[in-house]
Short mmCIF file of C-alpha atoms and ligand atoms in Angstrom, two decimals:
data_model
loop_
_atom_site.label_atom_id
_atom_site.label_comp_id
_atom_site.label_asym_id
_atom_site.label_seq_id
_atom_site.Cartn_x
_atom_site.Cartn_y
_atom_site.Cartn_z
CA MET A 1 0.38 -6.10 -13.81
CA SER A 2 1.50 -3.31 -16.09
CA LYS A 3 3.77 -4.02 -19.01
CA LEU A 4 6.53 -1.96 -17.48
CA VAL A 5 6.41 -4.00 -14.32
CA SER A 6 6.35 -7.23 -16.31
CA VAL A 7 9.51 -6.34 -18.17
CA HIS A 8 11.08 -5.35 -14.93
CA PHE A 9 10.07 -8.61 -13.37
CA VAL A 10 11.66 -10.58 -16.20
CA LEU A 11 14.91 -8.70 -15.67
CA LEU A 12 14.76 -9.46 -11.98
CA SER A 13 14.06 -13.09 -12.67
CA LEU A 14 17.19 -13.24 -14.79
CA LEU A 15 19.16 -11.73 -11.96
CA ALA A 16 17.70 -13.87 -9.27
CA VAL A 17 17.95 -17.62 -9.02
CA SER A 18 14.43 -19.00 -9.26
CA SER A 19 12.79 -19.15 -5.88
CA VAL A 20 9.97 -21.48 -6.83
CA SER A 21 9.41 -23.91 -4.03
CA LEU A 22 7.04 -26.79 -3.47
CA SER A 23 4.31 -26.20 -1.01
CA PRO A 24 4.41 -28.99 1.56
CA LEU A 25 0.63 -29.07 1.68
CA TRP A 26 -0.37 -30.34 -1.72
CA GLY A 27 2.71 -30.32 -3.89
CA GLN A 28 1.70 -27.37 -5.98
CA GLN A 29 4.18 -24.75 -7.00
CA VAL A 30 3.91 -21.47 -5.18
CA ASP A 31 6.20 -18.66 -6.22
CA LYS A 32 7.83 -17.29 -3.14
CA ILE A 33 9.87 -14.14 -3.02
CA SER A 34 13.51 -14.66 -2.10
CA VAL A 35 14.65 -12.41 0.73
CA LEU A 36 18.11 -11.86 2.18
CA LEU A 37 17.94 -10.49 5.72
CA ILE A 38 21.13 -8.86 6.96
CA ASP A 39 22.17 -8.51 10.60
CA GLY A 40 25.24 -9.04 12.80
CA GLN A 41 25.66 -5.55 14.24
CA ASN A 42 23.05 -3.23 15.64
CA ASN A 43 22.62 -1.04 18.70
CA HIS A 44 19.31 -2.92 18.97
CA ASN A 45 18.87 -6.56 19.93
CA TRP A 46 19.17 -8.05 16.45
CA LYS A 47 19.47 -11.58 17.83
CA VAL A 48 15.89 -11.23 19.03
CA THR A 49 14.44 -9.17 16.18
CA THR A 50 15.93 -11.02 13.20
CA PRO A 51 13.97 -14.25 13.92
CA LEU A 52 10.84 -12.12 14.35
CA ILE A 53 11.32 -10.37 11.01
CA GLN A 54 11.95 -13.76 9.43
CA GLN A 55 8.79 -15.20 10.99
CA ILE A 56 6.68 -12.20 10.02
CA LEU A 57 7.78 -12.56 6.40
CA GLU A 58 7.70 -16.33 6.07
CA GLY A 59 4.53 -16.58 8.13
CA CYS A 60 2.44 -14.80 5.53
CA GLY A 61 3.36 -17.36 2.92
CA ARG A 62 4.92 -15.01 0.38
CA PHE A 63 8.60 -15.19 1.26
CA ASN A 64 11.61 -17.42 1.71
CA VAL A 65 14.13 -15.69 3.97
CA ASP A 66 17.86 -16.38 4.22
CA VAL A 67 19.89 -14.55 6.86
CA ALA A 68 23.39 -13.17 6.32
CA THR A 69 25.11 -12.31 9.59
CA ALA A 70 28.05 -9.95 9.40
CA PRO A 71 31.02 -10.38 11.76
CA GLY A 72 30.61 -8.61 15.10
CA ARG A 73 31.74 -5.15 16.01
CA GLY A 74 35.51 -4.76 15.95
CA GLU A 75 36.08 -7.74 13.70
CA SER A 76 37.17 -7.51 10.08
CA LEU A 77 34.26 -7.25 7.64
CA GLU A 78 36.39 -8.25 4.64
CA SER A 79 34.84 -11.72 4.65
CA PHE A 80 31.30 -10.34 4.58
CA SER A 81 30.21 -10.52 0.96
CA PRO A 82 26.63 -11.81 0.59
CA GLU A 83 25.49 -12.79 -2.87
CA PHE A 84 22.89 -10.05 -3.18
CA SER A 85 22.13 -10.98 -6.78
CA LYS A 86 20.72 -14.34 -5.69
CA TYR A 87 17.78 -12.52 -4.08
CA GLN A 88 14.89 -10.35 -5.15
CA VAL A 89 15.08 -8.15 -2.08
CA VAL A 90 17.53 -7.40 0.72
CA VAL A 91 16.12 -6.46 4.14
CA SER A 92 18.49 -4.74 6.53
CA ASN A 93 18.38 -5.18 10.28
CA TYR A 94 21.97 -3.93 10.37
CA ASN A 95 23.37 -0.82 12.02
CA GLY A 96 27.11 -1.03 12.36
CA GLN A 97 30.54 -0.76 10.85
CA GLU A 98 31.09 -0.03 7.18
CA TRP A 99 31.17 -3.03 4.89
CA SER A 100 34.15 -3.59 2.60
CA GLU A 101 34.37 -1.41 -0.49
CA ALA A 102 33.69 -4.46 -2.66
CA THR A 103 30.56 -5.37 -0.72
CA LYS A 104 29.28 -1.81 -0.75
CA LYS A 105 29.85 -1.63 -4.50
CA ALA A 106 28.09 -4.95 -5.04
CA PHE A 107 25.13 -3.71 -3.01
CA GLU A 108 24.89 -0.48 -4.99
CA ILE A 109 24.96 -2.43 -8.25
CA PHE A 110 22.30 -4.80 -6.94
CA VAL A 111 19.86 -2.06 -5.99
CA ALA A 112 20.61 0.26 -8.90
CA GLY A 113 20.12 -2.70 -11.23
CA GLY A 114 16.57 -3.36 -10.02
CA GLY A 115 16.97 -5.26 -6.75
CA GLY A 116 14.71 -4.44 -3.85
CA PHE A 117 15.92 -3.01 -0.55
CA VAL A 118 14.10 -2.59 2.75
CA SER A 119 15.50 -0.61 5.67
CA VAL A 120 14.03 -1.54 9.06
CA HIS A 121 14.16 0.88 12.00
CA ALA A 122 17.82 1.47 13.03
CA ALA A 123 19.15 0.35 9.65
CA ASP A 124 18.59 4.02 8.80
CA ASN A 125 21.10 4.95 11.50
CA SER A 126 23.78 3.02 9.69
CA PHE A 127 26.45 4.19 7.24
CA PRO A 128 26.22 8.00 7.72
CA ARG A 129 29.14 8.52 5.35
CA TRP A 130 28.13 6.11 2.56
CA ASP A 131 26.59 8.43 -0.01
CA ALA A 132 24.76 5.84 -2.12
CA TYR A 133 23.28 4.21 0.98
CA ASN A 134 21.90 7.51 2.19
CA ARG A 135 20.34 8.10 -1.21
CA MET A 136 18.72 4.65 -0.94
CA ILE A 137 17.17 5.24 2.46
CA GLY A 138 16.24 8.85 1.68
CA LEU A 139 16.41 9.91 5.32
CA GLY A 140 18.60 8.75 8.18
CA GLY A 141 19.32 9.55 11.79
CA TRP A 142 22.17 9.84 14.29
CA GLY A 143 25.80 9.07 13.36
CA GLY A 144 26.60 12.77 13.12
CA ARG A 145 23.89 13.49 10.57
CA SER A 146 23.03 17.19 10.34
CA GLU A 147 22.03 19.86 7.81
CA LYS A 148 25.01 18.84 5.70
CA ASP A 149 23.17 15.57 4.94
CA GLY A 150 19.91 17.08 3.73
CA PRO A 151 16.57 18.43 4.88
CA TYR A 152 14.09 17.36 7.49
CA VAL A 153 10.95 16.19 5.72
CA ARG A 154 7.66 16.77 7.53
CA TRP A 155 3.95 16.73 6.86
CA LYS A 156 2.40 20.13 7.60
CA GLU A 157 -1.20 19.65 8.60
CA GLU A 158 -2.19 23.26 8.02
CA GLN A 159 -0.73 23.23 4.50
CA GLN A 160 -1.73 19.62 3.78
CA ARG A 161 1.63 18.94 2.19
CA PHE A 162 5.18 17.84 2.91
CA THR A 163 7.86 20.44 3.51
CA ARG A 164 11.64 20.25 3.40
CA ASP A 165 13.39 22.09 6.17
CA LEU A 166 17.10 22.87 5.69
CA SER A 167 17.55 24.66 9.00
CA PRO A 168 20.58 23.58 11.03
CA GLY A 169 20.25 20.80 13.53
CA ARG A 170 20.99 17.22 14.32
CA GLY A 171 19.45 14.28 12.52
CA GLY A 172 17.61 11.68 14.56
CA THR A 173 15.62 11.71 17.76
CA HIS A 174 12.74 9.93 19.39
CA GLY A 175 10.52 10.42 22.39
CA LYS A 176 9.31 7.83 24.85
CA ARG A 177 8.11 4.54 23.52
CA VAL A 178 4.33 4.88 23.27
CA PRO A 179 1.58 3.63 20.99
CA PHE A 180 0.91 6.04 18.13
CA LEU A 181 -1.32 6.44 15.14
CA VAL A 182 0.07 5.61 11.70
CA VAL A 183 -1.56 8.04 9.25
CA ILE A 184 -1.53 7.01 5.60
CA ARG A 185 -0.74 9.95 3.31
CA ASP A 186 -1.09 7.99 0.06
CA SER A 187 -3.70 5.24 -0.14
CA GLU A 188 -3.10 4.65 -3.85
CA HIS A 189 0.33 3.09 -3.50
CA PRO A 190 0.38 -0.74 -3.69
CA ILE A 191 1.85 -0.96 -0.16
CA THR A 192 -0.97 1.06 1.42
CA ALA A 193 -3.87 0.30 -0.93
CA GLY A 194 -6.57 -1.55 0.96
CA LEU A 195 -5.31 -0.55 4.40
CA PRO A 196 -7.32 1.75 6.64
CA LYS A 197 -6.39 5.45 6.50
CA THR A 198 -5.18 5.33 10.09
CA PHE A 199 -4.23 2.55 12.45
CA MET A 200 -2.38 2.24 15.73
CA GLN A 201 1.12 0.90 16.14
CA THR A 202 1.85 -0.57 19.54
CA ALA A 203 4.46 1.06 21.80
CA ASP A 204 7.43 1.82 19.58
CA GLU A 205 9.99 4.51 18.93
CA LEU A 206 8.65 7.20 16.66
CA TYR A 207 11.71 8.46 14.84
CA GLY A 208 11.89 12.21 14.30
CA LYS A 209 14.27 14.76 12.79
CA LEU A 210 15.58 12.32 10.21
CA ARG A 211 17.72 14.01 7.55
CA GLY A 212 19.00 12.89 4.22
CA PRO A 213 19.10 13.54 0.49
CA ALA A 214 15.39 12.59 0.22
CA GLU A 215 15.75 12.24 -3.55
CA ASN A 216 13.06 10.32 -5.43
CA MET A 217 11.44 9.76 -2.06
CA HIS A 218 7.74 9.28 -1.45
CA VAL A 219 6.33 9.34 2.08
CA LEU A 220 3.47 6.87 2.48
CA ALA A 221 2.70 7.41 6.15
CA THR A 222 3.46 9.76 9.01
CA GLY A 223 3.10 9.73 12.77
CA PHE A 224 2.67 12.64 15.13
CA SER A 225 5.66 12.90 17.45
CA ALA A 226 3.92 14.23 20.54
CA PRO A 227 5.79 16.81 22.66
CA ALA A 228 4.06 15.44 25.76
CA THR A 229 6.09 12.24 25.42
CA GLY A 230 9.34 13.90 24.40
CA GLY A 231 8.62 14.16 20.69
CA THR A 232 9.19 16.89 18.11
CA GLY A 233 5.64 18.14 17.68
CA GLU A 234 5.91 17.28 14.01
CA HIS A 235 4.20 14.77 11.72
CA GLU A 236 7.27 12.65 11.02
CA PRO A 237 7.73 10.22 8.13
CA LEU A 238 7.21 6.58 9.18
CA LEU A 239 6.98 4.72 5.89
CA MET A 240 8.74 5.78 2.72
CA THR A 241 9.59 4.54 -0.72
CA VAL A 242 12.65 5.60 -2.67
CA GLN A 243 13.58 4.95 -6.27
CA PHE A 244 17.32 4.23 -6.57
CA GLY A 245 18.28 3.63 -10.18
CA GLU A 246 16.09 0.74 -11.25
CA GLY A 247 15.69 -0.43 -7.67
CA ARG A 248 12.78 0.02 -5.31
CA VAL A 249 13.44 0.83 -1.66
CA PHE A 250 10.96 0.59 1.19
CA HIS A 251 11.95 2.33 4.40
CA THR A 252 10.11 1.69 7.65
CA THR A 253 11.16 3.46 10.80
CA LEU A 254 8.96 1.16 12.90
CA GLY A 255 10.19 -1.91 14.79
CA HIS A 256 12.40 -0.90 17.72
CA ASP A 257 12.16 -4.22 19.58
CA ASN A 258 10.28 -7.48 19.96
CA ASN A 259 7.37 -5.67 21.54
CA ALA A 260 7.07 -3.18 18.69
CA MET A 261 7.24 -6.07 16.24
CA LYS A 262 4.13 -7.60 17.79
CA GLY A 263 2.20 -4.65 16.40
CA MET A 264 0.22 -5.60 13.33
CA ALA A 265 0.93 -2.10 12.02
CA PHE A 266 4.62 -3.03 11.82
CA GLN A 267 3.95 -6.52 10.49
CA VAL A 268 1.45 -5.71 7.78
CA THR A 269 3.38 -2.73 6.41
CA LEU A 270 6.64 -4.72 6.47
CA GLN A 271 5.08 -7.67 4.64
CA ARG A 272 3.59 -5.39 2.00
CA GLY A 273 6.69 -3.20 1.73
CA VAL A 274 9.01 -6.15 1.21
CA GLU A 275 6.76 -7.60 -1.49
CA TRP A 276 6.55 -4.27 -3.26
CA ALA A 277 10.32 -3.70 -3.09
CA ALA A 278 10.82 -7.14 -4.60
CA THR A 279 8.16 -7.09 -7.32
CA GLY A 280 6.63 -3.65 -7.70
CA SER A 281 3.20 -4.90 -6.73
CA VAL A 282 1.46 -6.33 -3.66
CA LYS A 283 -0.64 -9.47 -3.86
CA GLN A 284 -1.23 -9.94 -0.17
CA PRO A 285 -4.83 -9.48 0.87
CA ALA A 286 -6.02 -6.10 2.01
CA ILE A 287 -6.43 -5.74 5.76
CA ASN A 288 -9.41 -3.70 6.86
CA GLY A 289 -9.97 -1.45 9.83
CA THR A 290 -11.70 -4.13 11.83
CA ILE A 291 -8.43 -6.02 12.01
CA LEU A 292 -5.95 -3.15 11.76
CA THR A 293 -7.60 -0.99 14.35
CA SER A 294 -7.34 2.75 15.02
CA ASP A 295 -8.45 2.91 18.64
CA VAL A 296 -6.07 0.41 20.20
CA ALA A 297 -3.07 -1.21 18.54
CA ALA A 298 -3.76 -4.63 17.06
CA ILE A 299 -1.26 -7.14 18.42
CA ARG A 300 -0.24 -10.43 16.85
CA ASP A 301 2.57 -12.53 18.18
CA PRO A 302 4.67 -13.31 15.12
CA VAL A 303 5.98 -16.50 16.69
CA ASP A 304 2.62 -17.85 17.74
CA GLY A 305 0.05 -16.11 15.64
CA GLY A 306 -2.68 -18.42 16.89
CA PRO A 307 -5.21 -20.33 14.84
CA ASP A 308 -6.62 -17.21 13.23
CA ASP A 309 -3.36 -16.13 11.71
CA PHE A 310 -2.81 -16.19 8.00
CA LYS A 311 0.33 -18.21 8.42
CA ALA A 312 -1.78 -21.03 9.76
CA ILE A 313 -3.39 -22.00 6.49
CA PRO A 314 -5.36 -25.09 7.41
CA ASP A 315 -3.32 -28.19 6.67
CA VAL A 316 -5.51 -30.30 4.40
CA THR A 317 -3.31 -33.35 4.98
CA SER A 318 -3.72 -33.37 8.74
CA GLU A 319 -6.41 -35.08 10.81
CA GLY A 320 -9.96 -34.17 11.66
CA TRP A 321 -11.37 -33.55 8.19
CA VAL A 322 -14.77 -35.01 7.34
CA THR A 323 -15.63 -35.80 3.73
CA LEU A 324 -18.81 -34.09 2.52
CA PHE A 325 -18.94 -35.91 -0.81
CA ASN A 326 -18.65 -39.69 -0.92
CA GLY A 327 -17.46 -39.77 -4.54
CA LYS A 328 -20.37 -41.97 -5.64
CA ASP A 329 -23.64 -40.10 -5.22
CA LEU A 330 -25.16 -36.93 -3.76
CA THR A 331 -26.05 -38.36 -0.37
CA GLY A 332 -26.06 -35.46 2.10
CA TRP A 333 -26.80 -32.88 -0.61
CA SER A 334 -29.94 -31.35 -2.06
CA GLN A 335 -30.54 -28.84 -4.84
CA LYS A 336 -32.00 -25.41 -4.29
CA ASN A 337 -33.21 -22.69 -6.65
CA GLY A 338 -32.32 -23.17 -10.35
CA THR A 339 -32.49 -26.05 -12.80
CA ALA A 340 -28.82 -26.54 -13.62
CA THR A 341 -28.00 -30.25 -13.43
CA TYR A 342 -25.58 -31.94 -11.05
CA ARG A 343 -24.24 -35.42 -11.70
CA VAL A 344 -21.54 -37.58 -10.18
CA GLU A 345 -18.84 -38.73 -12.55
CA ASN A 346 -15.43 -40.27 -11.79
CA GLY A 347 -15.46 -39.17 -8.18
CA THR A 348 -16.43 -35.61 -9.02
CA ILE A 349 -19.61 -33.55 -8.83
CA VAL A 350 -20.22 -32.02 -12.25
CA GLY A 351 -22.55 -29.04 -12.43
CA LYS A 352 -23.89 -28.13 -15.87
CA THR A 353 -25.65 -24.94 -16.88
CA ALA A 354 -29.24 -24.89 -18.08
CA GLU A 355 -30.38 -22.09 -20.35
CA GLY A 356 -32.89 -19.81 -18.74
CA SER A 357 -32.15 -21.02 -15.22
CA PRO A 358 -31.38 -18.69 -12.34
CA ASN A 359 -28.40 -19.50 -10.15
CA SER A 360 -28.51 -23.08 -8.92
CA PHE A 361 -27.04 -24.52 -5.75
CA MET A 362 -26.24 -28.06 -4.59
CA CYS A 363 -26.36 -27.68 -0.82
CA THR A 364 -25.39 -29.71 2.19
CA THR A 365 -28.45 -30.92 4.09
CA ARG A 366 -26.98 -29.71 7.37
CA ASP A 367 -25.58 -26.41 8.57
CA TYR A 368 -22.03 -25.50 9.51
CA GLY A 369 -20.99 -22.57 11.71
CA ASN A 370 -17.28 -22.24 12.49
CA PHE A 371 -15.24 -24.49 10.24
CA GLU A 372 -12.42 -25.00 7.80
CA LEU A 373 -13.41 -26.13 4.34
CA THR A 374 -11.38 -27.43 1.44
CA PHE A 375 -12.20 -28.61 -2.06
CA GLU A 376 -10.75 -28.82 -5.51
CA VAL A 377 -12.53 -27.23 -8.43
CA ASN A 378 -12.10 -27.07 -12.19
CA ASP A 379 -14.36 -24.54 -13.88
CA ASP A 380 -14.99 -24.03 -17.59
CA PRO A 381 -13.81 -20.66 -18.86
CA GLY A 382 -16.81 -18.35 -19.14
CA LEU A 383 -18.75 -19.88 -16.25
CA ASN A 384 -19.09 -18.00 -13.01
CA SER A 385 -19.30 -20.29 -10.04
CA GLY A 386 -18.72 -20.30 -6.32
CA VAL A 387 -19.21 -22.11 -3.06
CA GLN A 388 -21.70 -20.75 -0.55
CA ILE A 389 -20.84 -20.90 3.12
CA ARG A 390 -23.07 -20.20 6.13
CA SER A 391 -25.90 -19.71 3.66
CA LEU A 392 -29.64 -19.70 4.09
CA SER A 393 -32.78 -20.38 2.08
CA LYS A 394 -35.95 -19.19 3.79
CA ALA A 395 -39.50 -19.10 2.51
CA ASP A 396 -39.86 -15.58 3.92
CA PHE A 397 -36.77 -14.21 2.17
CA ASN A 398 -37.21 -13.83 -1.60
CA ASN A 399 -39.09 -17.13 -1.91
CA GLY A 400 -36.22 -19.21 -0.63
CA ARG A 401 -33.51 -17.43 -2.59
CA VAL A 402 -30.14 -18.84 -1.51
CA HIS A 403 -28.20 -16.07 0.17
CA GLY A 404 -25.02 -15.61 2.19
CA PRO A 405 -21.27 -15.39 1.72
CA GLN A 406 -19.95 -16.98 -1.45
CA VAL A 407 -16.34 -17.94 -2.12
CA GLU A 408 -16.06 -16.89 -5.73
CA ILE A 409 -14.85 -19.31 -8.41
CA GLU A 410 -13.88 -17.97 -11.78
CA CYS A 411 -11.13 -18.51 -14.34
CA ALA A 412 -8.13 -16.17 -14.18
CA PRO A 413 -7.80 -13.31 -14.37
CA GLY A 414 -10.75 -13.09 -12.04
CA GLU A 415 -12.08 -12.87 -8.53
CA SER A 416 -11.51 -16.45 -7.38
CA GLY A 417 -11.34 -16.67 -3.61
CA TYR A 418 -12.92 -13.29 -2.88
CA ILE A 419 -16.15 -13.16 -0.92
CA TYR A 420 -19.39 -12.10 -2.56
CA SER A 421 -22.63 -11.63 -0.70
CA GLU A 422 -24.93 -13.80 -2.82
CA GLY A 423 -28.57 -12.91 -3.03
CA THR A 424 -28.50 -9.97 -0.61
CA GLY A 425 -27.70 -6.95 -2.77
CA ARG A 426 -24.58 -6.20 -0.74
CA GLY A 427 -22.24 -7.13 -3.57
CA TRP A 428 -18.60 -7.82 -2.84
CA ILE A 429 -17.68 -8.14 0.83
CA THR A 430 -14.00 -8.09 -0.13
CA LYS A 431 -13.72 -4.65 -1.72
CA GLN A 432 -9.99 -4.85 -2.39
CA GLN A 433 -9.01 -7.57 -4.85
CA PRO A 434 -5.27 -7.37 -5.53
CA VAL A 435 -4.74 -11.00 -6.58
CA LYS A 436 -6.50 -12.06 -9.78
CA ASP A 437 -4.32 -14.92 -10.95
CA ALA A 438 -4.01 -17.49 -8.17
CA TYR A 439 -6.52 -19.68 -10.01
CA GLN A 440 -5.03 -21.93 -12.72
CA ASN A 441 -7.31 -22.29 -15.70
CA GLY A 442 -8.04 -25.80 -16.93
CA LYS A 443 -6.57 -27.42 -13.83
CA TRP A 444 -7.77 -28.63 -10.45
CA ASN A 445 -7.52 -25.76 -8.03
CA ARG A 446 -7.26 -26.26 -4.29
CA PHE A 447 -9.43 -23.86 -2.27
CA VAL A 448 -9.14 -23.58 1.49
CA VAL A 449 -11.57 -21.54 3.60
CA ARG A 450 -11.66 -20.74 7.28
CA ALA A 451 -14.83 -19.24 8.73
CA ASN A 452 -14.46 -18.53 12.42
CA GLY A 453 -16.64 -16.02 14.23
CA ASP A 454 -16.85 -12.87 12.13
CA ARG A 455 -13.67 -13.64 10.24
CA ILE A 456 -13.49 -15.40 6.88
CA GLN A 457 -10.18 -16.26 5.23
CA THR A 458 -9.53 -17.98 1.92
CA TRP A 459 -6.59 -19.39 0.03
CA VAL A 460 -6.45 -20.46 -3.60
CA ASN A 461 -3.62 -22.84 -4.45
CA GLY A 462 -1.88 -21.77 -1.27
CA VAL A 463 -2.10 -18.04 -2.04
CA PRO A 464 -3.91 -15.99 0.63
CA ILE A 465 -6.83 -14.22 -1.06
CA ALA A 466 -9.44 -12.91 1.36
CA ASP A 467 -9.19 -11.98 5.02
CA ILE A 468 -12.36 -10.21 6.02
CA VAL A 469 -14.44 -9.43 9.04
CA ASP A 470 -18.10 -9.81 8.18
CA THR A 471 -20.51 -8.96 10.96
CA GLU A 472 -23.65 -8.86 8.80
CA SER A 473 -23.92 -12.40 7.46
CA SER A 474 -25.37 -15.39 9.25
CA LYS A 475 -22.78 -17.23 11.34
CA SER A 476 -24.20 -20.62 10.41
CA GLY A 477 -25.80 -22.19 7.38
CA PHE A 478 -25.33 -24.70 4.59
CA ILE A 479 -22.47 -25.11 2.15
CA GLY A 480 -23.61 -24.85 -1.47
CA LEU A 481 -22.04 -25.44 -4.88
CA GLN A 482 -23.13 -22.79 -7.35
CA VAL A 483 -23.78 -23.10 -11.06
CA HIS A 484 -24.43 -19.55 -12.15
CA GLY A 485 -27.20 -18.71 -14.59
CA ILE A 486 -26.02 -18.00 -18.13
CA LYS A 487 -27.03 -15.63 -20.88
CA ARG A 488 -29.06 -16.96 -23.76
CA ASN A 489 -27.08 -18.72 -26.52
CA LEU A 490 -24.11 -19.27 -24.23
CA GLY A 491 -22.86 -22.59 -22.93
CA PRO A 492 -23.51 -25.19 -21.90
CA PHE A 493 -20.69 -24.89 -19.38
CA GLU A 494 -19.60 -27.25 -16.66
CA VAL A 495 -17.89 -26.90 -13.31
CA ARG A 496 -16.42 -29.83 -11.40
CA TRP A 497 -15.74 -30.30 -7.68
CA ARG A 498 -13.95 -33.07 -5.83
CA ASP A 499 -12.36 -33.80 -2.47
CA ILE A 500 -14.82 -31.63 -0.54
CA ARG A 501 -14.02 -31.79 3.16
CA VAL A 502 -14.87 -29.83 6.25
CA ARG A 503 -13.29 -29.59 9.68
CA GLU A 504 -15.51 -27.97 12.29
CA LEU A 505 -14.05 -25.52 14.81
CA LYS A 506 -15.40 -25.19 18.29
ZN1 ZN B 601 15.16 1.87 18.42
#
């Protein structure tokens, strides 16, 4: 986190009431981002889409969402005055009558003062005559918008750049609802970093001909509005950021209805955009092209994401877990490779470095394929460690060298929770590593792992860290506790594990 962002974050924290909440799973504090979601009027079915937006945000574990519902069309909006300053970010699912002057002013002050704002789909149809709002969203559509409101902004493929077109014409159109390719135009931005360059959104409205001031606006992604399906023939902006005073705005034109919101393209970019608008950075795990696919649109029901979904972090307090360590001795375990020592002390396994030793592993004597795994670990600063999963040791592979996916353990800031391919030369399997501080130094840290088929997911202290598809590694093997080799004249260091449990999946 840059210094600038840190200062900014402190200011925001002063503005916003602390949103720290207790995780129900193991009582540890997880900082969640406070979100206010606004609805109440929309030419779209906000009663259906608001709960979906809420579920998409809360389901990824990063957000607490409150909803503020404005009075319905035709009613007085004088009573509608949400306390914007209680939140880090406001998400609008609202397209309707003007708010009161006081509420509009309060909203402008909130965003200009450093609050986050996210405009979803038809929220950019709203408020055609509210100047500050149009500067926040950058581009808008319908409501009488025309050349008087600003240019069209389009990506020109032949010039490889964005152009601003001030020619006369209406603002706002869309063709038929079809699946389309989201093309990332800036992969460096925190919202898009770690996402594939292109991925499909499921059938949705692709907004075109949006017009607006487009000041301090940065287009992150475009979509081709195909003439064959009633589109403009232009590469239209889909995802944008706007700087408004001190505030960060994320604008997504995706998300027409409940069907469109099942698209992972909508969900992932919304989750990342809301986090960025709130904090200026994105700590959610990168999503690769195996999950966010470019050939057909990846679909995930936000209400029932299924057992593979990130929202379904395995509940370590529920039933079905089997203890791998009895707390007394190393029954069920055997050491492979190096000469680091492992002892049992006060219900913990303590691994201690040995000078001159290669990496050592205390391994389960049986193999596990698809499973959930949890343990607590407390690692000395300076000692690299990890837990092998689905790992192998074969006489015909580097003289029994332990190899396979390793869930990294390391003091913060570090790579804890990311997946390293131990002993194979592949290096990191998780290439993108946005979160470096989920691990708490000097404390017991709860790790949770799910390995199911090709997919491996990890959480450290409730924070999602890795979500990868790994087709190369073995799908079954032992679980192993690593004590890394150390350089001469360093150490000795120790690493401690306890409460090691597994729950096998079918
Ligand atoms: Zn729509």
